[in-house]
mmCIF file of C-alpha atoms and ligand atoms in Angstrom:
data_model
loop_
_atom_site.group_PDB
_atom_site.id
_atom_site.type_symbol
_atom_site.label_atom_id
_atom_site.label_comp_id
_atom_site.label_asym_id
_atom_site.label_seq_id
_atom_site.Cartn_x
_atom_site.Cartn_y
_atom_site.Cartn_z
ATOM 1 C CA MET N 1 -10.045 -12.989 -9.334
ATOM 2 C CA PHE N 2 -6.269 -12.903 -9.140
ATOM 3 C CA ILE N 3 -5.395 -10.612 -6.000
ATOM 4 C CA THR N 4 -1.779 -9.994 -4.688
ATOM 5 C CA PHE N 5 -0.926 -8.928 -1.513
ATOM 6 C CA GLU N 6 2.276 -6.404 -1.378
ATOM 7 C CA GLY N 7 4.440 -4.658 1.581
ATOM 8 C CA ILE N 8 7.450 -4.598 3.728
ATOM 9 C CA GLU N 9 8.286 -6.867 5.933
ATOM 10 C CA GLY N 10 5.941 -7.627 9.406
ATOM 11 C CA THR N 11 2.470 -5.733 7.671
ATOM 12 C CA GLY N 12 1.246 -8.401 8.344
ATOM 13 C CA LYS N 13 0.173 -10.023 4.567
ATOM 14 C CA SER N 14 -0.015 -13.164 5.287
ATOM 15 C CA THR N 15 -2.385 -13.201 8.290
ATOM 16 C CA GLN N 16 -5.050 -10.800 5.910
ATOM 17 C CA ILE N 17 -4.997 -12.882 3.429
ATOM 18 C CA ALA N 18 -5.593 -15.951 5.623
ATOM 19 C CA LEU N 19 -8.721 -14.014 6.711
ATOM 20 C CA LEU N 20 -9.441 -12.798 3.694
ATOM 21 C CA LYS N 21 -9.541 -16.672 1.891
ATOM 22 C CA GLU N 22 -11.884 -17.592 5.187
ATOM 23 C CA TYR N 23 -14.307 -14.326 4.566
ATOM 24 C CA MET N 24 -14.476 -15.838 0.488
ATOM 25 C CA GLN N 25 -14.945 -18.827 1.503
ATOM 26 C CA ALA N 26 -17.722 -18.198 3.314
ATOM 27 C CA ARG N 27 -19.307 -16.819 0.190
ATOM 28 C CA GLY N 28 -18.589 -19.897 -1.388
ATOM 29 C CA GLU N 29 -15.743 -19.119 -3.321
ATOM 30 C CA ARG N 30 -12.542 -21.740 -3.986
ATOM 31 C CA VAL N 31 -9.855 -20.391 -2.892
ATOM 32 C CA VAL N 32 -6.259 -20.841 -3.500
ATOM 33 C CA VAL N 33 -3.700 -19.069 -1.512
ATOM 34 C CA THR N 34 0.236 -18.780 -2.774
ATOM 35 C CA LEU N 35 3.223 -17.054 -2.702
ATOM 36 C CA GLU N 36 6.371 -15.817 -4.417
ATOM 37 C CA PRO N 37 8.935 -16.438 -3.713
ATOM 38 C CA GLY N 38 8.454 -20.824 -3.097
ATOM 39 C CA GLY N 39 4.839 -20.907 -4.889
ATOM 40 C CA SER N 40 5.813 -23.951 -7.365
ATOM 41 C CA ARG N 41 7.842 -26.998 -6.777
ATOM 42 C CA ILE N 42 11.167 -25.580 -8.836
ATOM 43 C CA GLY N 43 10.367 -22.278 -6.905
ATOM 44 C CA ALA N 44 10.636 -23.821 -3.570
ATOM 45 C CA GLU N 45 14.157 -24.397 -4.427
ATOM 46 C CA LEU N 46 14.585 -21.279 -5.277
ATOM 47 C CA ARG N 47 13.080 -19.674 -2.913
ATOM 48 C CA ARG N 48 15.712 -21.728 -0.176
ATOM 49 C CA VAL N 49 18.418 -20.009 -2.607
ATOM 50 C CA LEU N 50 17.389 -16.559 -2.480
ATOM 51 C CA LEU N 51 16.755 -16.518 1.354
ATOM 52 C CA ALA N 52 19.384 -17.727 2.964
ATOM 53 C CA LEU N 53 21.983 -15.658 4.499
ATOM 54 C CA GLU N 54 25.172 -18.133 3.727
ATOM 55 C CA ASN N 55 24.148 -16.601 0.129
ATOM 56 C CA ARG N 56 24.762 -13.242 0.439
ATOM 57 C CA ASP N 57 27.194 -13.504 -2.070
ATOM 58 C CA LEU N 58 24.263 -13.422 -4.057
ATOM 59 C CA THR N 59 24.877 -10.778 -6.615
ATOM 60 C CA SER N 60 21.977 -8.419 -7.562
ATOM 61 C CA GLN N 61 21.644 -9.382 -11.297
ATOM 62 C CA ALA N 62 21.713 -13.332 -10.173
ATOM 63 C CA GLU N 63 19.248 -12.350 -7.624
ATOM 64 C CA LEU N 64 16.573 -10.709 -9.840
ATOM 65 C CA PHE N 65 16.328 -13.416 -12.373
ATOM 66 C CA LEU N 66 16.166 -16.010 -9.732
ATOM 67 C CA TYR N 67 13.136 -14.208 -8.571
ATOM 68 C CA LEU N 68 11.907 -14.009 -12.139
ATOM 69 C CA ALA N 69 12.137 -17.480 -12.918
ATOM 70 C CA ASP N 70 10.489 -18.276 -9.623
ATOM 71 C CA ARG N 71 7.365 -16.193 -10.999
ATOM 72 C CA ALA N 72 7.580 -17.754 -14.690
ATOM 73 C CA GLN N 73 6.932 -20.648 -12.979
ATOM 74 C CA HIS N 74 4.495 -20.434 -10.914
ATOM 75 C CA VAL N 75 2.176 -18.066 -13.186
ATOM 76 C CA ALA N 76 2.619 -21.193 -15.498
ATOM 77 C CA GLN N 77 1.994 -24.030 -13.076
ATOM 78 C CA VAL N 78 0.036 -22.246 -10.170
ATOM 79 C CA VAL N 79 -1.547 -19.015 -10.994
ATOM 80 C CA ARG N 80 -3.056 -19.623 -14.423
ATOM 81 C CA PRO N 81 -4.305 -22.965 -13.837
ATOM 82 C CA ALA N 82 -5.988 -21.911 -10.589
ATOM 83 C CA LEU N 83 -8.081 -19.386 -12.014
ATOM 84 C CA ALA N 84 -8.302 -21.141 -15.224
ATOM 85 C CA SER N 85 -10.765 -23.837 -13.041
ATOM 86 C CA GLY N 86 -12.375 -20.180 -11.030
ATOM 87 C CA ALA N 87 -10.916 -20.254 -8.102
ATOM 88 C CA VAL N 88 -9.638 -17.150 -6.356
ATOM 89 C CA VAL N 89 -6.213 -16.745 -6.109
ATOM 90 C CA LEU N 90 -4.836 -15.190 -3.397
ATOM 91 C CA CYS N 91 -0.991 -14.323 -3.492
ATOM 92 C CA ASP N 92 1.358 -13.338 -0.907
ATOM 93 C CA ARG N 93 4.382 -10.960 -3.212
ATOM 94 C CA PHE N 94 4.591 -10.692 -6.872
ATOM 95 C CA ALA N 95 5.688 -8.719 -9.469
ATOM 96 C CA ASP N 96 5.254 -5.191 -8.130
ATOM 97 C CA SER N 97 8.240 -6.622 -5.118
ATOM 98 C CA THR N 98 10.685 -7.396 -7.918
ATOM 99 C CA VAL N 99 10.622 -3.023 -8.664
ATOM 100 C CA ALA N 100 9.889 -2.336 -5.027
ATOM 101 C CA TYR N 101 13.316 -4.312 -4.292
ATOM 102 C CA GLN N 102 15.978 -4.816 -6.971
ATOM 103 C CA GLY N 103 14.337 -1.574 -8.003
ATOM 104 C CA TYR N 104 14.121 0.627 -5.488
ATOM 105 C CA GLY N 105 15.570 -0.868 -3.382
ATOM 106 C CA ARG N 106 18.482 -2.469 -5.068
ATOM 107 C CA GLY N 107 18.909 0.576 -7.995
ATOM 108 C CA MET N 108 18.212 -1.143 -10.411
ATOM 109 C CA ASP N 109 16.164 1.104 -13.626
ATOM 110 C CA PRO N 110 12.388 0.210 -12.773
ATOM 111 C CA GLU N 111 11.835 0.564 -16.016
ATOM 112 C CA LEU N 112 13.384 -2.168 -17.454
ATOM 113 C CA LEU N 113 12.088 -4.348 -14.365
ATOM 114 C CA HIS N 114 8.810 -3.855 -15.450
ATOM 115 C CA ARG N 115 9.600 -5.395 -19.054
ATOM 116 C CA LEU N 116 11.147 -8.283 -17.586
ATOM 117 C CA ASN N 117 7.977 -8.860 -15.664
ATOM 118 C CA ALA N 118 6.307 -8.960 -18.059
ATOM 119 C CA VAL N 119 8.259 -11.391 -19.609
ATOM 120 C CA ALA N 120 7.276 -13.732 -16.139
ATOM 121 C CA VAL N 121 3.957 -13.018 -15.999
ATOM 122 C CA ASP N 122 2.900 -13.779 -19.630
ATOM 123 C CA GLY N 123 -0.022 -11.860 -20.027
ATOM 124 C CA LEU N 124 -1.128 -12.278 -16.317
ATOM 125 C CA TRP N 125 -1.450 -9.451 -14.123
ATOM 126 C CA PRO N 126 -3.224 -9.585 -10.817
ATOM 127 C CA GLU N 127 -6.953 -7.614 -10.818
ATOM 128 C CA LEU N 128 -6.467 -6.328 -7.190
ATOM 129 C CA THR N 129 -2.619 -5.535 -5.710
ATOM 130 C CA ILE N 130 -3.606 -4.771 -1.644
ATOM 131 C CA LEU N 131 -0.577 -3.190 -0.814
ATOM 132 C CA LEU N 132 0.228 -2.646 2.921
ATOM 133 C CA ASP N 133 1.453 -0.073 3.766
ATOM 134 C CA LEU N 134 3.476 0.622 7.569
ATOM 135 C CA ASP N 135 6.640 2.837 8.881
ATOM 136 C CA PRO N 136 9.648 -0.116 8.132
ATOM 137 C CA VAL N 137 10.384 0.873 11.371
ATOM 138 C CA ILE N 138 7.470 -0.599 13.088
ATOM 139 C CA GLY N 139 7.533 -3.715 9.982
ATOM 140 C CA LEU N 140 10.666 -4.424 10.712
ATOM 141 C CA GLU N 141 10.314 -4.871 14.470
ATOM 142 C CA ARG N 142 7.309 -7.540 13.726
ATOM 143 C CA ALA N 143 9.410 -9.156 10.791
ATOM 144 C CA VAL N 144 12.610 -9.954 14.020
ATOM 145 C CA ALA N 145 9.627 -11.017 16.601
ATOM 146 C CA ARG N 146 8.056 -13.131 14.313
ATOM 147 C CA ASN N 147 11.363 -14.717 13.437
ATOM 148 C CA LEU N 148 12.569 -15.116 16.871
ATOM 149 C CA SER N 149 9.253 -17.234 17.729
ATOM 150 C CA GLU N 150 9.659 -19.227 14.769
ATOM 151 C CA GLY N 151 13.622 -19.979 15.436
ATOM 152 C CA LYS N 152 13.997 -18.510 11.578
ATOM 153 C CA THR N 153 17.211 -16.415 12.926
ATOM 154 C CA ASN N 154 19.639 -18.045 10.207
ATOM 155 C CA ALA N 155 17.927 -19.413 7.964
ATOM 156 C CA GLU N 156 15.549 -16.967 6.335
ATOM 157 C CA GLY N 157 17.402 -13.549 7.459
ATOM 158 C CA ARG N 158 18.763 -12.487 4.024
ATOM 159 C CA PHE N 159 16.423 -9.145 3.528
ATOM 160 C CA GLU N 160 15.635 -8.497 7.264
ATOM 161 C CA ALA N 161 19.513 -7.868 7.284
ATOM 162 C CA GLU N 162 18.762 -5.276 5.704
ATOM 163 C CA SER N 163 19.421 -1.654 6.520
ATOM 164 C CA LEU N 164 16.863 0.796 7.519
ATOM 165 C CA ALA N 165 17.134 2.574 4.857
ATOM 166 C CA PHE N 166 16.672 -0.329 2.275
ATOM 167 C CA HIS N 167 12.934 -1.312 3.748
ATOM 168 C CA SER N 168 12.688 2.786 3.598
ATOM 169 C CA ARG N 169 13.588 3.109 0.103
ATOM 170 C CA VAL N 170 11.779 -0.317 -1.037
ATOM 171 C CA ARG N 171 8.152 0.984 0.966
ATOM 172 C CA GLU N 172 8.352 4.797 -1.169
ATOM 173 C CA GLY N 173 8.971 2.822 -4.099
ATOM 174 C CA PHE N 174 5.298 1.049 -3.384
ATOM 175 C CA LEU N 175 3.996 3.971 -2.980
ATOM 176 C CA LYS N 176 5.084 5.425 -6.518
ATOM 177 C CA LEU N 177 3.586 2.005 -7.975
ATOM 178 C CA ALA N 178 0.618 2.613 -5.912
ATOM 179 C CA ALA N 179 0.695 6.427 -7.205
ATOM 180 C CA ALA N 180 1.242 5.298 -10.982
ATOM 181 C CA HIS N 181 -1.246 2.410 -11.213
ATOM 182 C CA PRO N 182 -4.357 3.285 -8.999
ATOM 183 C CA GLU N 183 -6.807 1.405 -11.089
ATOM 184 C CA ARG N 184 -5.259 -2.174 -9.553
ATOM 185 C CA ILE N 185 -3.140 -1.112 -6.248
ATOM 186 C CA SER N 186 -4.936 -0.314 -3.714
ATOM 187 C CA VAL N 187 -3.017 0.992 -0.412
ATOM 188 C CA VAL N 188 -4.265 -0.008 2.927
ATOM 189 C CA ASP N 189 -2.715 1.572 6.450
ATOM 190 C CA ALA N 190 -1.478 -1.669 8.197
ATOM 191 C CA THR N 191 -0.817 -0.095 11.721
ATOM 192 C CA GLY N 192 -3.336 -1.584 13.751
ATOM 193 C CA THR N 193 -4.529 -4.803 14.913
ATOM 194 C CA PRO N 194 -5.633 -7.579 12.221
ATOM 195 C CA GLU N 195 -9.055 -6.960 12.969
ATOM 196 C CA GLU N 196 -9.105 -3.670 12.076
ATOM 197 C CA ILE N 197 -7.434 -4.095 8.897
ATOM 198 C CA ALA N 198 -9.073 -6.964 7.550
ATOM 199 C CA PRO N 199 -12.653 -4.907 6.834
ATOM 200 C CA ARG N 200 -10.645 -2.686 4.822
ATOM 201 C CA VAL N 201 -9.331 -5.290 2.880
ATOM 202 C CA ARG N 202 -12.426 -6.606 2.408
ATOM 203 C CA ALA N 203 -13.969 -3.628 1.162
ATOM 204 C CA LEU N 204 -11.682 -3.273 -1.616
ATOM 205 C CA VAL N 205 -12.436 -6.992 -2.839
ATOM 206 C CA GLU N 206 -16.144 -5.990 -2.219
ATOM 207 C CA ALA N 207 -15.925 -3.088 -4.466
ATOM 208 C CA ARG N 208 -13.545 -4.825 -7.710
ATOM 209 C CA LEU N 209 -16.173 -7.761 -7.224
ATOM 210 C CA HIS N 210 -19.243 -5.231 -8.363
ATOM 211 C CA ALA N 211 -17.208 -3.444 -10.217
HETATM 212 P P1 TYD R 301 9.076 -13.320 2.550
HETATM 213 O O1 TYD R 301 9.582 -14.273 3.412
HETATM 214 O O2 TYD R 301 8.262 -14.168 2.065
HETATM 215 O O3 TYD R 301 9.094 -12.361 3.009
HETATM 216 P P2 TYD R 301 7.878 -11.879 4.158
HETATM 217 O O4 TYD R 301 7.639 -12.593 4.983
HETATM 218 O O5 TYD R 301 7.897 -10.212 4.163
HETATM 219 O O6 TYD R 301 6.385 -11.880 2.506
HETATM 220 O O7 TYD R 301 10.400 -13.368 2.269
HETATM 221 C C1 TYD R 301 10.747 -12.932 0.596
HETATM 222 C C2 TYD R 301 11.494 -11.683 0.792
HETATM 223 O O8 TYD R 301 12.334 -11.530 -0.955
HETATM 224 C C3 TYD R 301 11.143 -10.798 0.709
HETATM 225 O O9 TYD R 301 12.446 -9.628 1.465
HETATM 226 C C4 TYD R 301 11.521 -9.715 -0.662
HETATM 227 C C5 TYD R 301 11.768 -10.012 -1.629
HETATM 228 N N1 TYD R 301 11.465 -10.829 -2.771
HETATM 229 C C6 TYD R 301 11.958 -9.469 -4.228
HETATM 230 O O10 TYD R 301 13.633 -8.894 -3.357
HETATM 231 N N2 TYD R 301 11.354 -9.329 -5.167
HETATM 232 C C7 TYD R 301 10.827 -10.091 -5.381
HETATM 233 O O11 TYD R 301 10.040 -10.468 -6.715
HETATM 234 C C8 TYD R 301 9.930 -10.851 -4.958
HETATM 235 C C9 TYD R 301 8.721 -12.210 -4.893
HETATM 236 C C10 TYD R 301 10.432 -11.154 -3.131
#
């Protein structure tokens, strides 16, 4: 089963992934946790290029193709083999992030991005996407606090440096995607503590497993 997690910065995706991993393992599943950008060996190099503040001059188009290259490599080398081996794959961000950030955030055509995503994923779409939804004011506060506590003030700040208006557009973009694909994307309110949110995530996964 292929499950992706989406949302703006600071929604707690990685925390919820870790909690769901524990839960699925306790159920006897083998779980592979991965992420975009950076889930493959080559992708880790692309991630550094994509997120470094020193690369402020990266053009929107070049950025797009790096995300797509990361995705194509990740699907082929990590996600597809893991699913073929019978594992549950939990992925932090996937194709919807490209439509939300490069489309609704940067202004590129969402339809075109969908077609480019189709090339990158090569038929492998998630069965379930959990969209953790949060007011960007709260999300950015959480992301900045996390970066400071991890000492990541410079190396990984390119998106945190974007304006509140940008993150608001991205959030609305994710919600539009969820409205357009209700069979795949489920929205979870990400205000509250991780322990409050985890049962909502588990309920969605259970419903999918028994569908
Ligand atoms: P990351 O540190 O993984 O962010 P987070 O902790 O919020 O998940 O950084 C990934 C950044 O890349 C994030 O700001 C969103 C952006 N992104 C895109 O713009 N397009 C994409 O297709 C993907 C996968 C990520």
